[in-house]
XYZ file of C-alpha atoms in Angstrom:
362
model
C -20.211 -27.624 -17.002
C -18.913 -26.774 -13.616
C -20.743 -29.736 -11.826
C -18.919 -32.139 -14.123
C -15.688 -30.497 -14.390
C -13.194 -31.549 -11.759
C -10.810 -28.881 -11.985
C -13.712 -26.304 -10.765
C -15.250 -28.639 -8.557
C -11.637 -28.523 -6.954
C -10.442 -24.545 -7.498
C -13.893 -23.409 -5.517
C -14.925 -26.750 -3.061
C -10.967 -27.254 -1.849
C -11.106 -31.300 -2.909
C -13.381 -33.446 -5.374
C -16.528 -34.224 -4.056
C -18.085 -36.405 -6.278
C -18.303 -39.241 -3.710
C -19.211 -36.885 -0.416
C -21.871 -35.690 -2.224
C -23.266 -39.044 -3.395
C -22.564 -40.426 0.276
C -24.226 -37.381 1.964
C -27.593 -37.236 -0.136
C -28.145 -41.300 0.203
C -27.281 -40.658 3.870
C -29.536 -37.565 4.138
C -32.693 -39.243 2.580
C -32.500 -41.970 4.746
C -32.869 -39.534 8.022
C -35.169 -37.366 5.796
C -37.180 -40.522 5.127
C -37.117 -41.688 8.900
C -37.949 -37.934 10.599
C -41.104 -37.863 8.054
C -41.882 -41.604 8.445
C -40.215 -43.164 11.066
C -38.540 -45.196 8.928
C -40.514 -46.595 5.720
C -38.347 -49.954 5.216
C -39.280 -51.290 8.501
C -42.796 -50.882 8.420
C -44.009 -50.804 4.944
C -43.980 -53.407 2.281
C -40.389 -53.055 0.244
C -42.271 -51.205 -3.150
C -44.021 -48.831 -1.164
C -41.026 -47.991 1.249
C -38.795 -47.843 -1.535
C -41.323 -45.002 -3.223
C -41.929 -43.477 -0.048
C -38.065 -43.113 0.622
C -37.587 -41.936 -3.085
C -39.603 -39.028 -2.540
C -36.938 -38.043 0.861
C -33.815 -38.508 -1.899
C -35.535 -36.402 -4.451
C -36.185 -33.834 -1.545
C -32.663 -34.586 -0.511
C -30.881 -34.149 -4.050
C -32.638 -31.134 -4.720
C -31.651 -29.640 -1.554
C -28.055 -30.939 -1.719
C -27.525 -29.564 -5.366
C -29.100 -26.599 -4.826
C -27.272 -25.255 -1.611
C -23.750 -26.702 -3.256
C -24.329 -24.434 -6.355
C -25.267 -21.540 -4.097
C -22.046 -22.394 -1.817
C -19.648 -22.197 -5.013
C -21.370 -18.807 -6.064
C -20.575 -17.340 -2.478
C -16.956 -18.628 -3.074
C -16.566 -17.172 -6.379
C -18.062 -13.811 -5.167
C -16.281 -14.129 -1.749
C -12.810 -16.578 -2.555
C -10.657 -15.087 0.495
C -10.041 -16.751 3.866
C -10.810 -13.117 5.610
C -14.386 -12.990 3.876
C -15.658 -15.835 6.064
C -17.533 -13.321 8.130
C -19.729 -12.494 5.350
C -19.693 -16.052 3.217
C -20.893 -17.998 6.466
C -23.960 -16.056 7.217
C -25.157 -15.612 4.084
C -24.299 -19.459 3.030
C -26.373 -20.425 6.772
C -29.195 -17.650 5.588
C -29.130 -19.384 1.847
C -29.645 -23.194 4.033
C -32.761 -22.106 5.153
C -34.076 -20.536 2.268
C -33.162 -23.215 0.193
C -35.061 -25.972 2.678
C -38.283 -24.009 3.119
C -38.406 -23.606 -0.845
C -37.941 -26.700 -1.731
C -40.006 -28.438 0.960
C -42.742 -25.778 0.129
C -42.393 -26.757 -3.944
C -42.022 -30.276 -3.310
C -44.597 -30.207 -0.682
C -47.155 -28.592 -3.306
C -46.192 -30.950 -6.697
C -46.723 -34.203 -4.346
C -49.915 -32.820 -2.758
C -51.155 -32.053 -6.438
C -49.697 -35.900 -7.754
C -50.852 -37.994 -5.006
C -54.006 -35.173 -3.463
C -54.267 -34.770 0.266
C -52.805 -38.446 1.143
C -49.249 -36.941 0.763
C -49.183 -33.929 3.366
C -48.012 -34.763 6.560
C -49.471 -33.042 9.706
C -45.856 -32.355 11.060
C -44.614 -31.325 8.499
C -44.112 -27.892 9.320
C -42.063 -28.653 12.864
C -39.954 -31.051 10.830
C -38.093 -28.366 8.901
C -36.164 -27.012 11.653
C -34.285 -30.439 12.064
C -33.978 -30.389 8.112
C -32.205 -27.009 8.282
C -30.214 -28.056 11.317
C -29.006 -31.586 9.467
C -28.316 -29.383 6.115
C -26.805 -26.980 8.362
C -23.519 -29.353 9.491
C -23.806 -31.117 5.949
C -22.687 -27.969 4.594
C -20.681 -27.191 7.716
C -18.117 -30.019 6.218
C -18.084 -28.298 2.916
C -16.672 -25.386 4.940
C -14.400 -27.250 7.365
C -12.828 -28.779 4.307
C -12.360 -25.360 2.270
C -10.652 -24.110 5.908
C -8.380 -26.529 6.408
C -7.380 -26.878 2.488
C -7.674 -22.989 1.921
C -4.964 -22.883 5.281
C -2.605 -26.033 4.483
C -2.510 -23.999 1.040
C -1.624 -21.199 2.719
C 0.892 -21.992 5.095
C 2.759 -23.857 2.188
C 2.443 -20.986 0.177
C 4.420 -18.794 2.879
C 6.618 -21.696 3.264
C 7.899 -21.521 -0.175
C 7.926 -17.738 0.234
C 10.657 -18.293 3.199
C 12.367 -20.349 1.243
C 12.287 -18.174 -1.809
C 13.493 -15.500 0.657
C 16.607 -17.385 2.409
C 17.745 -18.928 -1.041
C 18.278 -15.559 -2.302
C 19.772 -14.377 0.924
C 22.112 -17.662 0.681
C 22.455 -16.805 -3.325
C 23.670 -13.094 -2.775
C 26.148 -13.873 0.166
C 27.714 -17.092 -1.821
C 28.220 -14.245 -4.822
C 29.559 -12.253 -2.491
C 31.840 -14.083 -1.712
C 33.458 -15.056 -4.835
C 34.830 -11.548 -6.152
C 36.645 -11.370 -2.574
C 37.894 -14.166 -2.795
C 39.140 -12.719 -6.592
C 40.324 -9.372 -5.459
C 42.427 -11.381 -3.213
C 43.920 -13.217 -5.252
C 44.784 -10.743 -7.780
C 46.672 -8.910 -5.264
C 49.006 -12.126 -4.440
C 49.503 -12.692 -8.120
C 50.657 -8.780 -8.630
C 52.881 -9.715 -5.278
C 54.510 -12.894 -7.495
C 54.874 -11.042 -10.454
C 56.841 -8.328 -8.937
C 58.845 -10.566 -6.730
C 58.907 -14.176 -8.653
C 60.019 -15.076 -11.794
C 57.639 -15.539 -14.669
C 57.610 -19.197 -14.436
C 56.226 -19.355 -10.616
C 53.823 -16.982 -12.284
C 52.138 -18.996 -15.118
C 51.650 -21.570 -12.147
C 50.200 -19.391 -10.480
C 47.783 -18.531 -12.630
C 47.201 -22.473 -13.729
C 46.475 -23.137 -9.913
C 44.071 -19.697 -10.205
C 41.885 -21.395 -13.131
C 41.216 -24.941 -11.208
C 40.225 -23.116 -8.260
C 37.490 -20.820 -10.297
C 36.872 -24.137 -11.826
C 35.693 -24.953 -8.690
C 33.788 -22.269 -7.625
C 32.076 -22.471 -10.538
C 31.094 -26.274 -10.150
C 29.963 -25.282 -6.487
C 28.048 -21.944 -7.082
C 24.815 -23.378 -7.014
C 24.855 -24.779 -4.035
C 24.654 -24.360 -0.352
C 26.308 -27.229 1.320
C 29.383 -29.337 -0.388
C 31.540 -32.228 0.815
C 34.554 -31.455 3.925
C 36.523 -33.650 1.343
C 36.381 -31.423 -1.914
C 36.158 -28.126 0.203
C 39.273 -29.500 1.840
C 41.157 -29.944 -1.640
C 40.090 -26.617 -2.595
C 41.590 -24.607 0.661
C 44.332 -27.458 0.198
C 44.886 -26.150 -3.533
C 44.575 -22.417 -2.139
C 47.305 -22.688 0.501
C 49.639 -24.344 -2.204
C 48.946 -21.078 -4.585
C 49.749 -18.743 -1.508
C 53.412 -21.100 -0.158
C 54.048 -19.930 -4.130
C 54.582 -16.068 -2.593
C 55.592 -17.088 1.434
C 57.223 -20.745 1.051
C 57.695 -22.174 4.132
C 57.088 -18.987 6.271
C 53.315 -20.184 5.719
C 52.759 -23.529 7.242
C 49.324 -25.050 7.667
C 49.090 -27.930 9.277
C 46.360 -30.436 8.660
C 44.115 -33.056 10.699
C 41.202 -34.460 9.516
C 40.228 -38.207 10.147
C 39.195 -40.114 7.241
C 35.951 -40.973 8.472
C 34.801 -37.049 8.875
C 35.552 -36.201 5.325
C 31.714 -36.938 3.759
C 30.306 -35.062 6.622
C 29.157 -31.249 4.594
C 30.243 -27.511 4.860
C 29.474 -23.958 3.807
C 30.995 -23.865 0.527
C 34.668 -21.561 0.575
C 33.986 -21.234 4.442
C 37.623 -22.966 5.258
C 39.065 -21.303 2.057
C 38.162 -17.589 3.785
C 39.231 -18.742 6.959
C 42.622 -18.889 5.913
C 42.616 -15.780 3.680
C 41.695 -13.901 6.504
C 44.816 -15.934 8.036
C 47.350 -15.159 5.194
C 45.671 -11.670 4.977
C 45.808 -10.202 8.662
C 48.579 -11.599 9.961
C 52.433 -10.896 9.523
C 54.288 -13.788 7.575
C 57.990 -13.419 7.482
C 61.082 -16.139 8.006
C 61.378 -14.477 11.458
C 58.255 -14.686 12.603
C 56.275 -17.454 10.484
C 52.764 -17.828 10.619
C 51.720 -20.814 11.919
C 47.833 -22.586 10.818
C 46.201 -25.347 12.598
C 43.393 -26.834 10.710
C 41.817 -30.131 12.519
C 38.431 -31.750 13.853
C 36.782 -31.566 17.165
C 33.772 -32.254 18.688
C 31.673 -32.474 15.037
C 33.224 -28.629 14.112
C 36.217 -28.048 11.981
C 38.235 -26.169 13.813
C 41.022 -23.189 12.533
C 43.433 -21.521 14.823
C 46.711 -19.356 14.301
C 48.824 -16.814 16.237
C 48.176 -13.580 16.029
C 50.554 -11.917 14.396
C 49.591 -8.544 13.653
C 51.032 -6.407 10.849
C 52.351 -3.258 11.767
C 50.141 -1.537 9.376
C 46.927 -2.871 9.319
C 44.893 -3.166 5.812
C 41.302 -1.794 6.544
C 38.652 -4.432 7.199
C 35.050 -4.793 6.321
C 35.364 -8.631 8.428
C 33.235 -9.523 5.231
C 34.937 -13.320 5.231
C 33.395 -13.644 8.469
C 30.428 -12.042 8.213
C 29.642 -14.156 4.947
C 30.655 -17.708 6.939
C 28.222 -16.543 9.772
C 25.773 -15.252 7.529
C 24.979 -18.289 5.280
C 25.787 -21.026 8.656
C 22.007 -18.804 10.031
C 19.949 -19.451 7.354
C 20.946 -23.027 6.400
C 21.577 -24.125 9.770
C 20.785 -24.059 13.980
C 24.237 -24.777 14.208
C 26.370 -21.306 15.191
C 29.861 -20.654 14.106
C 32.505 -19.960 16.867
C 34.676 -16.828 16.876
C 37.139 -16.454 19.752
C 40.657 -14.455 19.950
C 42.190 -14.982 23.423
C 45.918 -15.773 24.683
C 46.970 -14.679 21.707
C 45.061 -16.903 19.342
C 42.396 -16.374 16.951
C 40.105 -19.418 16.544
C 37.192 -20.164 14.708
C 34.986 -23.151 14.678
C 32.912 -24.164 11.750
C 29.977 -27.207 12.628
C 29.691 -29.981 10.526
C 26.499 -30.400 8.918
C 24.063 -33.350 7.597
C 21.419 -32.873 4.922
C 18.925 -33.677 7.627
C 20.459 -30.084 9.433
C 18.913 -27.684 6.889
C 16.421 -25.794 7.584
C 15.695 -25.183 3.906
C 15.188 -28.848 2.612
C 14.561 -27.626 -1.183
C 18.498 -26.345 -0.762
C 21.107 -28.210 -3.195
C 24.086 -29.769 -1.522
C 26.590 -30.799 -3.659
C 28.486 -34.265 -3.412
């Protein structure tokens, strides 16, 4: 049965209200039993006041049970948050229905058990506080199913968002991943045609524990400066393979910064876009700061532009900026003035996310 199943009592009342309900009808036969007869325990013997006040908790139980089973068929036929406007008035109309018709049937089997004795010659001008009383009983019921129905509701959207920005976060983080292969394919062609085979097959060994790597870290939305430093680290020694020392990158990170967290691949792009976009050459050698300032990792080279420029899409940066918005209120920096091109990349903490559901790997 519904009444004794807590799983419906929950799914259309919004909590279990086993003990509101036996609170409320105790409570309510006591006024009952006080509006009718001013209160039968302090004026009547203790058997007679206890019958007396039994009759108010049968009138109360009845009354109780009946308007809860009428509130959970309104719910069923009317479950929505928007239907309010027609639940409430019917529910209020149902209250004083259900008051007058039990107080009339109750009225009638008590005044045929006990004769005239029983009816009481107020009576009749006593209902309206009766409905009133019923009337916020019930109200609870409905301030209850509100706030639950909302709380639901606004978690329910809240997971939506989330849903939402971890598949945002999910498509830019693959995104970024066959750029970052494309790119590399192109430097090994470069090493095959100008390196010997050896410097190759290195290559290629350095290639596999950096998509070792990626793959470790492509679930998740924040990782370690220290292992996203090893991985640029491991980049940059894959790319001196092609320019030696016309590439220098030049690193300074305290110690004590290193378990602070980044955008996964965020300083590895950086310096693709570096190695990419600029010209590197024994006369003019490109030159790559990488060091901390401020809470933000900062990287800033020369710009050295090639004479013919590859086309860009500015998809490294784009990504970087992209996933920094939805995990964090923390902005990334772009600047390119005097001749420098700088980029500043905050530091984060797991407390910094907006989505707290988001992995972050350590």
């Amino acid at each position: 049965m519904k009444f004794f199943n807590k799983e419906k009592r929950i799914k259309y009342l919004a909590f279990n209200d086993i003990w509101f309900m036996l609170t409320g009808i105790i409570l309510l036969s006591f006024i009952t039993d006080f509006l009718f007869s001013g209160g039968s325990f302090s004026r009547l013997p203790f058997v007679e006041a206890a019958i007396n006040w039994s009759v108010s908790l049968i009138f109360s139980t009845v009354n109780w049970l009946v308007m809860r089973a009428i509130l959970i068929a309104l719910r069923k036929k009317y479950p929505s948050l928007k239907d309010n406007v027609k639940r409430i008035p019917l529910f209020f109309l149902s209250i004083v229905v259900t008051v007058m018709a039990v107080d009339y049937a109750g009225n009638m089997t008590l005044g045929f058990i006990f004769g005239n004795n029983y009816n009481h010659p107020l009576r009749s001008k006593l209902i309206v506080p009766i409905i009133l009383i019923s009337t916020m009983t019930m109200a609870i019921y409905e301030a209850m199913y509100y706030y639950i129905r909302l709380k639901r509701s606004i978690r329910h959207e809240e997971q939506a968002k989330r849903a939402i920005v971890q598949a945002q976060l999910d498509t830019l983080r693959n995104q970024a991943q066959p750029h970052f292969f494309f790119n590399t394919l192109n430097t090994l062609r470069d090493i095959i045609d100008q390196n010997t085979r050896e410097e190759a097959k290195e290559f290629v060994n350095r290639l596999s524990e950096m998509y070792r790597f990626i793959l470790e870290s492509g679930n998740t939305n924040l990782i370690v400066l220290q292992d996203e430093l090893k991985f640029a680290q491991a980049y940059i020694h894959i790319q001196k393979e092609r320019f030696g020392e016309n590439l220098q990158v030049n690193w300074t990170i305290s110690e004590s910064e290193k378990d602070k967290l980044i955008i996964p691949m965020s300083l590895q792009l950086l310096l693709e876009n570096a190695v990419k976009h600029n010209v590197i050459s024994k006369a003019k050698p490109l030159k790559v700061n990488v060091y901390m300032e401020n809470g933000k990792l900062i990287v800033r080279n020369r710009i050295q532009p090639k004479s013919t420029q590859l086309p860009t899409t500015k998809l490294g940066l784009k990504n970087i900026e992209g996933r920094y918005a939805l995990i964090s209120d923390k902005q990334v920096s772009i600047t390119s003035e005097n001749g420098h091109f700088e980029v500043k990349l905050p530091l984060l903490t797991i407390a910094e996310q907006k989505t707290p559901d988001a992995s972050t790997h350590h």
